[in-house]
Short mmCIF file of C-alpha atoms in Angstrom, two decimals:
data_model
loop_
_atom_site.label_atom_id
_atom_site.label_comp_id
_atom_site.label_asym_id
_atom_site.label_seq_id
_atom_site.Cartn_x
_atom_site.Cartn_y
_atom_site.Cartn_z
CA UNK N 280 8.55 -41.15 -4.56
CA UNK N 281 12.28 -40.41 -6.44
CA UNK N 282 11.70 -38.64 -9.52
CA UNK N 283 14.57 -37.47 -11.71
CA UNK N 284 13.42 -33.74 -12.68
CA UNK N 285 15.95 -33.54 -15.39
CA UNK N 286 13.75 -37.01 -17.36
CA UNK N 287 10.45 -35.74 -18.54
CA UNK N 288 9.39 -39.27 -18.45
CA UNK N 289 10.28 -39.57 -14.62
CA UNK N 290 7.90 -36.61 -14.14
CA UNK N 291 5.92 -37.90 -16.24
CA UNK N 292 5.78 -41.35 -14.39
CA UNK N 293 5.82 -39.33 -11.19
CA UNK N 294 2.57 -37.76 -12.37
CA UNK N 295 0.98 -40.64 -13.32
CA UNK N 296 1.41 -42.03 -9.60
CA UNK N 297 0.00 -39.04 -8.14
CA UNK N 298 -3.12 -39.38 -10.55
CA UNK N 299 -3.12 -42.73 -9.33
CA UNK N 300 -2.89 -42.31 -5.49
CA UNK N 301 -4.87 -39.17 -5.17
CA UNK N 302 -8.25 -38.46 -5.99
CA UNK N 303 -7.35 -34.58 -6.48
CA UNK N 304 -5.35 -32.87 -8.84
CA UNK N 305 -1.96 -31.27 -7.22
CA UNK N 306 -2.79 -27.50 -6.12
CA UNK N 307 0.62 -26.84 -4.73
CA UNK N 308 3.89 -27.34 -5.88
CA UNK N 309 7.86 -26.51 -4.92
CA UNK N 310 10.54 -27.50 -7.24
CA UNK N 311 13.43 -27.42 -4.68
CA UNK N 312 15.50 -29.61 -6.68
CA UNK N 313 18.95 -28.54 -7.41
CA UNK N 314 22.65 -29.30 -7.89
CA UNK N 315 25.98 -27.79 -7.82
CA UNK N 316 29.16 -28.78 -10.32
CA UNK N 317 31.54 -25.78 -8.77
CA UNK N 318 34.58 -24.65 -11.11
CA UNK N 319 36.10 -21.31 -12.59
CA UNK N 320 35.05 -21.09 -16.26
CA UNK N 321 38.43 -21.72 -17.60
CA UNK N 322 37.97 -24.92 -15.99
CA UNK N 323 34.51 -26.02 -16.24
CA UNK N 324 33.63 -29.08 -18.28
CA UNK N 325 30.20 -28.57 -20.69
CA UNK N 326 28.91 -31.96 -18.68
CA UNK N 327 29.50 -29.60 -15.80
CA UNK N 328 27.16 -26.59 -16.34
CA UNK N 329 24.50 -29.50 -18.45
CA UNK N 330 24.35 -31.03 -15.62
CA UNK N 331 23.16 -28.01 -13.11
CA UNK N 332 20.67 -26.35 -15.91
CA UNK N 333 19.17 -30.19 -15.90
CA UNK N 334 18.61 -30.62 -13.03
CA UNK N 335 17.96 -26.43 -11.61
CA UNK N 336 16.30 -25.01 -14.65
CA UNK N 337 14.91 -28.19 -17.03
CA UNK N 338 13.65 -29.55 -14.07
CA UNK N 339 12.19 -26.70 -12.64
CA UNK N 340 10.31 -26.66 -15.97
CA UNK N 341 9.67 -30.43 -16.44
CA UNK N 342 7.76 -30.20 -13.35
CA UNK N 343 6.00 -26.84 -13.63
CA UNK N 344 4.96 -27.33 -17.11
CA UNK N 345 3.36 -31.17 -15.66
CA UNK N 346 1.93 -29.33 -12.82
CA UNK N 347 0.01 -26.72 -14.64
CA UNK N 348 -1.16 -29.27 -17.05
CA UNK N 349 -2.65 -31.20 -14.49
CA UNK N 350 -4.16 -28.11 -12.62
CA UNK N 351 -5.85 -26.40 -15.77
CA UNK N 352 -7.19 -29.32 -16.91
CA UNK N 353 -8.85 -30.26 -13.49
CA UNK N 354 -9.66 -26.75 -13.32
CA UNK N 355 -7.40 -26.20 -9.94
CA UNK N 356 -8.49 -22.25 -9.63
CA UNK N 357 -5.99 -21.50 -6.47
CA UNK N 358 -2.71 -22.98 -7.11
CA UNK N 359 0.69 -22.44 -6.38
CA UNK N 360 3.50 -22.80 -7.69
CA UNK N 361 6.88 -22.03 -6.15
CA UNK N 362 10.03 -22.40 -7.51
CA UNK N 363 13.48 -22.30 -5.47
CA UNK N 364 16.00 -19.77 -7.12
CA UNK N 365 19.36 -18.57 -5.64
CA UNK N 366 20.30 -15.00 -4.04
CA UNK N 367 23.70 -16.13 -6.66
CA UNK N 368 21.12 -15.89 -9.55
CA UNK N 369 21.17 -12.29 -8.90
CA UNK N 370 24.54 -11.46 -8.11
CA UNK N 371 26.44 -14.44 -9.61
CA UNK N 372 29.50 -16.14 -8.00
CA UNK N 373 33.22 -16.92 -8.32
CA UNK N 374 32.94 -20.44 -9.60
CA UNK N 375 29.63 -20.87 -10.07
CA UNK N 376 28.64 -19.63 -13.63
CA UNK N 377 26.48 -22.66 -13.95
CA UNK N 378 24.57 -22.44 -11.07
CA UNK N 379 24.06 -18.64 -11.13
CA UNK N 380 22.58 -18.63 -14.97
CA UNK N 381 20.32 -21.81 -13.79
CA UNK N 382 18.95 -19.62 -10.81
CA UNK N 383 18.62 -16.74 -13.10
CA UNK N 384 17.46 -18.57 -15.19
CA UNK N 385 14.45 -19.99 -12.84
CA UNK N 386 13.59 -16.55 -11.65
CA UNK N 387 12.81 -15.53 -15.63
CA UNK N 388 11.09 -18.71 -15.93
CA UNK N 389 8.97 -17.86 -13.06
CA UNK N 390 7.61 -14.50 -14.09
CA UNK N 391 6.87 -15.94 -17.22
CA UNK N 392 4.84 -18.47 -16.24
CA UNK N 393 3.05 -16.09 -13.85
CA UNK N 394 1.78 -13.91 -16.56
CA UNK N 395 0.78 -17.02 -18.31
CA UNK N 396 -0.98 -19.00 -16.01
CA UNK N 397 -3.03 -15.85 -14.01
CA UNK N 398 -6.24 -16.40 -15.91
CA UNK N 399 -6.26 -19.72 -14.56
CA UNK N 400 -5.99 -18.71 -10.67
CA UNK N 401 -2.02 -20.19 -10.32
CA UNK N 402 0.02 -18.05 -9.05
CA UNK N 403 4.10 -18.77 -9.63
CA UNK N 404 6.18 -17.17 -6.93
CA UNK N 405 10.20 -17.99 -6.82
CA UNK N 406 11.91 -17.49 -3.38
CA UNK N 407 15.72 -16.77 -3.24
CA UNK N 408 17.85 -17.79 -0.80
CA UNK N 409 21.04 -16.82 0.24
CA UNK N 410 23.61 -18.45 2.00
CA UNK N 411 21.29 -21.55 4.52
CA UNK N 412 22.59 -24.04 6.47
CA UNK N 413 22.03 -27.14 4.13
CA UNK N 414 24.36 -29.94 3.13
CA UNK N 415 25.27 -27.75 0.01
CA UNK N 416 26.77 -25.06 2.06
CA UNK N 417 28.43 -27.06 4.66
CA UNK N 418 31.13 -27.53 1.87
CA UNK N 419 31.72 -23.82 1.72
CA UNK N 420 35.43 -23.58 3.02
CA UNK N 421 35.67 -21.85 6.12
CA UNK N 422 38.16 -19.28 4.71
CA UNK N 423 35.25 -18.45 2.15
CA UNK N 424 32.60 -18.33 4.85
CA UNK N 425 34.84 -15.95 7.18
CA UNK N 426 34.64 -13.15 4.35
CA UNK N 427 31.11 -13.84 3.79
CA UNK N 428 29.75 -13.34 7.08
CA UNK N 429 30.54 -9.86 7.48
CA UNK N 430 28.52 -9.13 4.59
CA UNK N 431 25.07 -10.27 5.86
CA UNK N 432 23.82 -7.58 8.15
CA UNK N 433 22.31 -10.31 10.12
CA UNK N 434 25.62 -12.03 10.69
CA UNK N 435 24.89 -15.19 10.12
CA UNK N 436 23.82 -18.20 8.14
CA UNK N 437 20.30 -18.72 7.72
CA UNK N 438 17.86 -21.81 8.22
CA UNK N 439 15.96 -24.14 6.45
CA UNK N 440 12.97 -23.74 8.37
CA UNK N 441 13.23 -19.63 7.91
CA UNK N 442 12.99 -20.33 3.91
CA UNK N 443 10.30 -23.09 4.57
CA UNK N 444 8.13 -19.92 6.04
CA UNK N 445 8.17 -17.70 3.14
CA UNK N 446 7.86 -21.48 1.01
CA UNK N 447 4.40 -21.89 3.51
CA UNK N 448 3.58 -18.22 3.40
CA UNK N 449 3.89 -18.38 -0.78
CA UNK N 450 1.56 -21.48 -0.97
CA UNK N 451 -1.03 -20.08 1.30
CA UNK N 452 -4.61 -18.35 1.12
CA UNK N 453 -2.42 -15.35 2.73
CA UNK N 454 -0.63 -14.84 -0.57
CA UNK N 455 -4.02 -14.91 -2.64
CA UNK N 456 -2.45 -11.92 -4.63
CA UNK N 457 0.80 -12.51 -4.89
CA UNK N 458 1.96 -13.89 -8.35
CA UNK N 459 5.28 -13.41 -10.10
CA UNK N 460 7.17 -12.37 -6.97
CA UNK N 461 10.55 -13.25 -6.43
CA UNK N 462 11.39 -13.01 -2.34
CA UNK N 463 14.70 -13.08 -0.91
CA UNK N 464 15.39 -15.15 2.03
CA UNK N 465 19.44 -13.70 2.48
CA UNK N 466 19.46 -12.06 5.79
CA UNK N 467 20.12 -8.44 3.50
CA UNK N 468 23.08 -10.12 1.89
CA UNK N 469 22.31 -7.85 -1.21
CA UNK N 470 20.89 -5.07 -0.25
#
């Protein structure tokens, strides 16, 4: 199914479907959606950083908030939600102003919804990854990536599957009491 996170009547629509196909009520969810629009801030269009908190934060929330809907009112009392943030919400980033307030931006999000949504056995967990070997980061310029290196004690790029883990380990029975977490997946890149 394509759903546009940053249309709450995609997600809506999207929900519907799932209602439709399923005879169960979603118990887990990852918003992993997300988008760069790179530029210094002297040079960054406002389409530019609308565009990112769209799609990284709005949808995020355009999801979540259809999610919990769906799980309180079915009366879901162990789910999980998980929401992708950025190790560059935490530091921020030369040319990405955009991106690192959205990822902030999702981590804040995250806690809050944790505290809110508790009583109703849904925990909201945010992982943050630093720099993975995805099609976003394969347009890193190598320059770039040969002064970033170094700084990762584990000297080197991580994987997709190594953040899928902690995504598993986050939507699991093992994480029964873990709720407004936010785990870094970096290698020690800020530490």
């Amino acid at each position: 199914m394509q759903v546009d996170v940053g249309s709450s009547e995609s997600v809506a629509a999207l929900f519907e479907t799932v209602r439709r196909q399923y005879t169960v009520p979603p118990s887990i969810v990852v918003n992993s959606a997300g988008i760069i629009r790179d530029a210094f801030l002297l040079d960054m269009t406002e389409a530019m950083f609308d565009d990112v908190i769209k799609i990284n934060l709005k949808g995020t929330f355009l999801v979540t908030q259809a999610a919990a809907r769906e799980m309180v009112a079915n009366k879901v009392s162990e789910g999980s939600i998980v929401n992708i943030s950025s190790i560059v919400g935490k530091t921020g980033n030369m040319g990405q102003a955009n991106y690192a307030a959205s990822k902030a931006g999702v981590v804040g999000f995250t806690k809050s919804i944790a505290r809110e949504l508790a009583r109703h056995g849904i925990r909201c967990n945010a992982v943050m990854p630093g720099f993975i070997e995805t099609p976003m980061t394969s347009s890193v310029p190598e320059k770039v990536m040969t002064k970033i290196l170094p700084k990762i004690p584990m000297h080197r790029m991580g994987k997709p599957e190594e953040v899928a883990e902690v995504v598993k380990f986050l939507c699991s029975p093992s994480s029964a009491y873990v709720t407004g977490s936010v785990l870094e997946v970096t290698g020690g890149l800020d530490m």
